PDB file of C-alpha atoms in Angstrom:
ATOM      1  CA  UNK K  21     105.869 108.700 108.702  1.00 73.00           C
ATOM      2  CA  UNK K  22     104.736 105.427 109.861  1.00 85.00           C
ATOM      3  CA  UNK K  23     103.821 102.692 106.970  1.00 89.00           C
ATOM      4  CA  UNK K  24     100.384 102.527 106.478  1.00 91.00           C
ATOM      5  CA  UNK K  25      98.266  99.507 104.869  1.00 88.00           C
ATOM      6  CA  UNK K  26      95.368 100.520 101.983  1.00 90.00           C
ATOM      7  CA  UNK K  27      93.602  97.557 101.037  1.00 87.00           C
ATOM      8  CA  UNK K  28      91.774  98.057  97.939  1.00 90.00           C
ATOM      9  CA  UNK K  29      88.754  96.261  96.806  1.00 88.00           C
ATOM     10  CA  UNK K  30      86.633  95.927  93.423  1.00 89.00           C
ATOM     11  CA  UNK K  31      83.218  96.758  93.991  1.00 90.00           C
ATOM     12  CA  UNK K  32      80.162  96.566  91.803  1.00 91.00           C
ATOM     13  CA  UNK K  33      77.911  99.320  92.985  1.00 93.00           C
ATOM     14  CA  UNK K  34      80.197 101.797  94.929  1.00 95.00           C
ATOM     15  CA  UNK K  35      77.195 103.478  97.014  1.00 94.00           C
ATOM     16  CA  UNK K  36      75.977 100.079  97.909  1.00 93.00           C
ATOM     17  CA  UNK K  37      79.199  99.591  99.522  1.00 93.00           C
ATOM     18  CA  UNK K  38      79.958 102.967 101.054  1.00 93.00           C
ATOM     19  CA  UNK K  39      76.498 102.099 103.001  1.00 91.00           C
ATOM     20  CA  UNK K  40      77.830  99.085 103.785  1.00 84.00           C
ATOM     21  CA  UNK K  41      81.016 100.067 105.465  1.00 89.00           C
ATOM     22  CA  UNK K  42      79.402 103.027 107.159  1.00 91.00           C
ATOM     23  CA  UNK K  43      76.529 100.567 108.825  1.00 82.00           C
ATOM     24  CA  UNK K  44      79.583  98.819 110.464  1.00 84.00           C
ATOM     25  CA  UNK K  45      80.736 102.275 111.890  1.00 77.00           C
ATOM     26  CA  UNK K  46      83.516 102.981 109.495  1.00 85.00           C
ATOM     27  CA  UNK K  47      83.864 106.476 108.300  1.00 94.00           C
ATOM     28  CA  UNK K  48      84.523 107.644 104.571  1.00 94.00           C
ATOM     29  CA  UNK K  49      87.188 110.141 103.920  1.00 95.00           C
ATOM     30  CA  UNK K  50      85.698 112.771 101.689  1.00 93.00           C
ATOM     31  CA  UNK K  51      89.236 113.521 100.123  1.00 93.00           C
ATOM     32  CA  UNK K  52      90.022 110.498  98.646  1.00 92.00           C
ATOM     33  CA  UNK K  53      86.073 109.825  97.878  1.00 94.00           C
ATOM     34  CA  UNK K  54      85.115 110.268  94.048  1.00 95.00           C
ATOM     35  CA  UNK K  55      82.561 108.503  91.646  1.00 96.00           C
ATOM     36  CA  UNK K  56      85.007 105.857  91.111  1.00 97.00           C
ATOM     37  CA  UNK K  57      86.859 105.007  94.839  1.00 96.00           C
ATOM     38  CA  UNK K  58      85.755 106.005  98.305  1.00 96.00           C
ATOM     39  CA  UNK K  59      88.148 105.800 101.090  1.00 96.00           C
ATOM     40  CA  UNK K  60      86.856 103.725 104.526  1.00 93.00           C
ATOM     41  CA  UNK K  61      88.828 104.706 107.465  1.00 95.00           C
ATOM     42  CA  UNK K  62      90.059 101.467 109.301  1.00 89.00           C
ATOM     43  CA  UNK K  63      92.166 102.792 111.226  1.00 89.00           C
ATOM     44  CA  UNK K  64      95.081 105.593 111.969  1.00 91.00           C
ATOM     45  CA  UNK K  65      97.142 103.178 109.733  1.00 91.00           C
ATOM     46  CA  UNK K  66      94.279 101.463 107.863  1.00 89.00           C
ATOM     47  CA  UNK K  67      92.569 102.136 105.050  1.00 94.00           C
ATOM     48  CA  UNK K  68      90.228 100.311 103.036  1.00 90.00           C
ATOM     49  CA  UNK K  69      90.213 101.839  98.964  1.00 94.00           C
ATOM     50  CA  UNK K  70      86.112 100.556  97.451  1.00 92.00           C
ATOM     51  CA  UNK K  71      87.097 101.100  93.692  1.00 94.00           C
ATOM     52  CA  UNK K  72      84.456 100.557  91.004  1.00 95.00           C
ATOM     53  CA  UNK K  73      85.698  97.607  88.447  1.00 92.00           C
ATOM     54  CA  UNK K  74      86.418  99.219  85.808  1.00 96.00           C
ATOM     55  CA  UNK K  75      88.653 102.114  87.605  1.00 97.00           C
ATOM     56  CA  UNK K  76      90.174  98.685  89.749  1.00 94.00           C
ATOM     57  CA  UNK K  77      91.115  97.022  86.854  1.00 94.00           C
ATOM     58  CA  UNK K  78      93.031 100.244  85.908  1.00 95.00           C
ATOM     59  CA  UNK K  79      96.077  99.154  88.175  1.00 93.00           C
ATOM     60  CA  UNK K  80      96.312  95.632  87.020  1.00 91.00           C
ATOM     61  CA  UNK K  81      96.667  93.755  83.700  1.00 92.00           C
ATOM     62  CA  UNK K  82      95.600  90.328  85.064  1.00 90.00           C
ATOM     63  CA  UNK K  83      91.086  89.939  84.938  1.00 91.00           C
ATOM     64  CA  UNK K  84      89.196  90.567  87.737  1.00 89.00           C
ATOM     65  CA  UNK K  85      87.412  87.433  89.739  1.00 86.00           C
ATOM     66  CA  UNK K  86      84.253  87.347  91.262  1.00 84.00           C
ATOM     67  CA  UNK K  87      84.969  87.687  94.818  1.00 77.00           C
ATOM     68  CA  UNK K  88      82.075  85.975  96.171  1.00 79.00           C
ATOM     69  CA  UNK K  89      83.520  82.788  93.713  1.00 78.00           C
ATOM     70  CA  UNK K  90      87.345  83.600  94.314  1.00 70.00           C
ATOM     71  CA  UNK K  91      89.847  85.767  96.330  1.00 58.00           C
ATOM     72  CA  UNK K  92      91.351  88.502  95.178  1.00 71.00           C
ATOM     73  CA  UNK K  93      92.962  91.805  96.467  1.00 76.00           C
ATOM     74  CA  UNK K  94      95.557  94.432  95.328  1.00 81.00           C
ATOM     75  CA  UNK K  95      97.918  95.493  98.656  1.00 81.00           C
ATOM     76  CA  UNK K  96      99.144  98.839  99.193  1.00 86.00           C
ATOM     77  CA  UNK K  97     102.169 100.090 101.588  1.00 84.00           C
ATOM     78  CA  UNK K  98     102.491 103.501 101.798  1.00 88.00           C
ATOM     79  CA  UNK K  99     106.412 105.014 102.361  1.00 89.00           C
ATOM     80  CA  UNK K 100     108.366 108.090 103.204  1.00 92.00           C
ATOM     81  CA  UNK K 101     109.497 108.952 100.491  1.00 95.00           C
ATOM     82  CA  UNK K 102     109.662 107.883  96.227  1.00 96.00           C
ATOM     83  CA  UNK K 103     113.571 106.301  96.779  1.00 96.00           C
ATOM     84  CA  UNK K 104     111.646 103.691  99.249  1.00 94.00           C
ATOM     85  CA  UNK K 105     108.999 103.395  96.566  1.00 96.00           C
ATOM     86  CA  UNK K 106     112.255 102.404  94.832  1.00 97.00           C
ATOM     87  CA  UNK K 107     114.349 100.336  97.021  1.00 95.00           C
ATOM     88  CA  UNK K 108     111.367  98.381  97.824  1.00 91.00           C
ATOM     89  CA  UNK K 109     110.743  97.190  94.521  1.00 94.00           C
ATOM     90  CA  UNK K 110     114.138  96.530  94.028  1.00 95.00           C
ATOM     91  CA  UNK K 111     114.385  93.800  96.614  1.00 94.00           C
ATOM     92  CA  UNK K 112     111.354  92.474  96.005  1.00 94.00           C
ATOM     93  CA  UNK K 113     112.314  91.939  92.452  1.00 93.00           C
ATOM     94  CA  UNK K 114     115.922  90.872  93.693  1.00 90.00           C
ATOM     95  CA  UNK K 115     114.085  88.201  95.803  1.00 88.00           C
ATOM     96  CA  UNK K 116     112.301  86.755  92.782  1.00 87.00           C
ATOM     97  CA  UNK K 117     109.448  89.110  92.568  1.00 90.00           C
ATOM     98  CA  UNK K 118     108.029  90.280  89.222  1.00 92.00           C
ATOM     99  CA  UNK K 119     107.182  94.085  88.261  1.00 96.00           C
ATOM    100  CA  UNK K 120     103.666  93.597  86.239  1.00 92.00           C
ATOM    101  CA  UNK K 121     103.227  97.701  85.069  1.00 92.00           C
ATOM    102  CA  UNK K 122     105.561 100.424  84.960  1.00 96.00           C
ATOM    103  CA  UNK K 123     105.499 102.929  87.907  1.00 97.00           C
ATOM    104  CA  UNK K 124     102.881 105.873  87.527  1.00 97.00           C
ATOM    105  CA  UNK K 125     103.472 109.339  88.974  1.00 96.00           C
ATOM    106  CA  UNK K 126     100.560 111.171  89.361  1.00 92.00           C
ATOM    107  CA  UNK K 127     102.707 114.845  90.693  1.00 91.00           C
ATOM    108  CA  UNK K 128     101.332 113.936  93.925  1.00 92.00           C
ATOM    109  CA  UNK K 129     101.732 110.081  94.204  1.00 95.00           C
ATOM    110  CA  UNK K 130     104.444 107.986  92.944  1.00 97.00           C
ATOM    111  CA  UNK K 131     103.608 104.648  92.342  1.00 97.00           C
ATOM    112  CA  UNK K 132     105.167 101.278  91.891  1.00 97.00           C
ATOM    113  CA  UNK K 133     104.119  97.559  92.480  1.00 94.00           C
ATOM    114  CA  UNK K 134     105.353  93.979  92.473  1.00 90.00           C
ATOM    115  CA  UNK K 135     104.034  90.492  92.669  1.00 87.00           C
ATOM    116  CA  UNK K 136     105.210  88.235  94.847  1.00 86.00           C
ATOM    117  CA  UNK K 137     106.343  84.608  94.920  1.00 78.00           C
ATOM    118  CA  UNK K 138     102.405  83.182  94.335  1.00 76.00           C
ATOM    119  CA  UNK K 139     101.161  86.118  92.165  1.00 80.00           C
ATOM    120  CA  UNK K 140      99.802  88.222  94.743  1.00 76.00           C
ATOM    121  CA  UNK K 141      99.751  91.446  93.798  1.00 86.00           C
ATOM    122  CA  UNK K 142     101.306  94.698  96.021  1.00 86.00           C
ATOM    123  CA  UNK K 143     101.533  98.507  95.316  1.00 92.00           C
ATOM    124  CA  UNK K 144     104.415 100.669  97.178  1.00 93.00           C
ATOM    125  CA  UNK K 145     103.188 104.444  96.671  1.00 96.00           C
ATOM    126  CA  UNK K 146     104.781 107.701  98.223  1.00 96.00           C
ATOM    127  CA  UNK K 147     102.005 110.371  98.320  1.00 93.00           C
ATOM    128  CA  UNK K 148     102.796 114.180  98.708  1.00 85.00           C
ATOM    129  CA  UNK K 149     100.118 115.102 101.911  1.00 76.00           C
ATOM    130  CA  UNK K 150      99.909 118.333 100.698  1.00 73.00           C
ATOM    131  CA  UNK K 151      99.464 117.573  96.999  1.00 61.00           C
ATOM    132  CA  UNK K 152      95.854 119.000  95.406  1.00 59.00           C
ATOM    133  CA  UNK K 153      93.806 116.285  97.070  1.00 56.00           C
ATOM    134  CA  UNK K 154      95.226 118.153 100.331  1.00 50.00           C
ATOM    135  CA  UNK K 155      92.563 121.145  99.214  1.00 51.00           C
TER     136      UNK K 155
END
């Protein structure tokens, strides 16, 4: 499995959005679409994750900032396998990274994140293709 990049934005009004990305030519995928995220296809390896705030701030203790007053985003790397999820953490934290929130396993996602050396924040998640959004 090649790594894959999901870059995963706050959004106010999530249909608003989804119109926005489709008017640049971007398709959603309906599987990983719900009332709270929609998924915009980038690319074979791109993805871009529209989460509502409140469901956003789910994966992060620090606030959220206005985007149109500050940056902000939450990176995601998708692996093989969960002992990547793993090993990936561990040398980021073994280069001076920090673990903000304890690592989530949904049955079909496993899920773990770091910050780097100025904060910014990063998610390493193994997801099961066939789990039950597969269906």
């Amino acid at each position: 499995m090649s790594t894959q990049i999901f870059v995963n934005l706050p959004v106010r009004d999530l249909d608003k959005a989804k119109a926005f990305f489709s008017a640049l030519d971007y398709a959603s995928n309906p599987q990983f679409t719900d009332e709270n995220a929609a998924c915009v296809v980038i690319s074979d390896s791109i993805y871009v994750m529209l989460l509502v705030e409140p469901f956003f701030q789910g994966f992060t203790r620090k606030p959220l900032c206005d985007a149109r007053t500050h940056t902000e985003v939450l990176l995601c790397l998708s692996v093989g396998s969960r002992g990547e999820v793993d090993a990936m953490v561990a040398k980021a934290l073994s280069a001076g990274g920090r673990e903000p929130m304890e690592a989530k396993d949904y049955g079909f996602m496993y899920q773990r994140g770091f910050e780097d050396l100025d904060g910014h924040l990063w998610e390493v998640v193994h997801m099961d293709e066939d789990g039950p959004l597969a269906e």
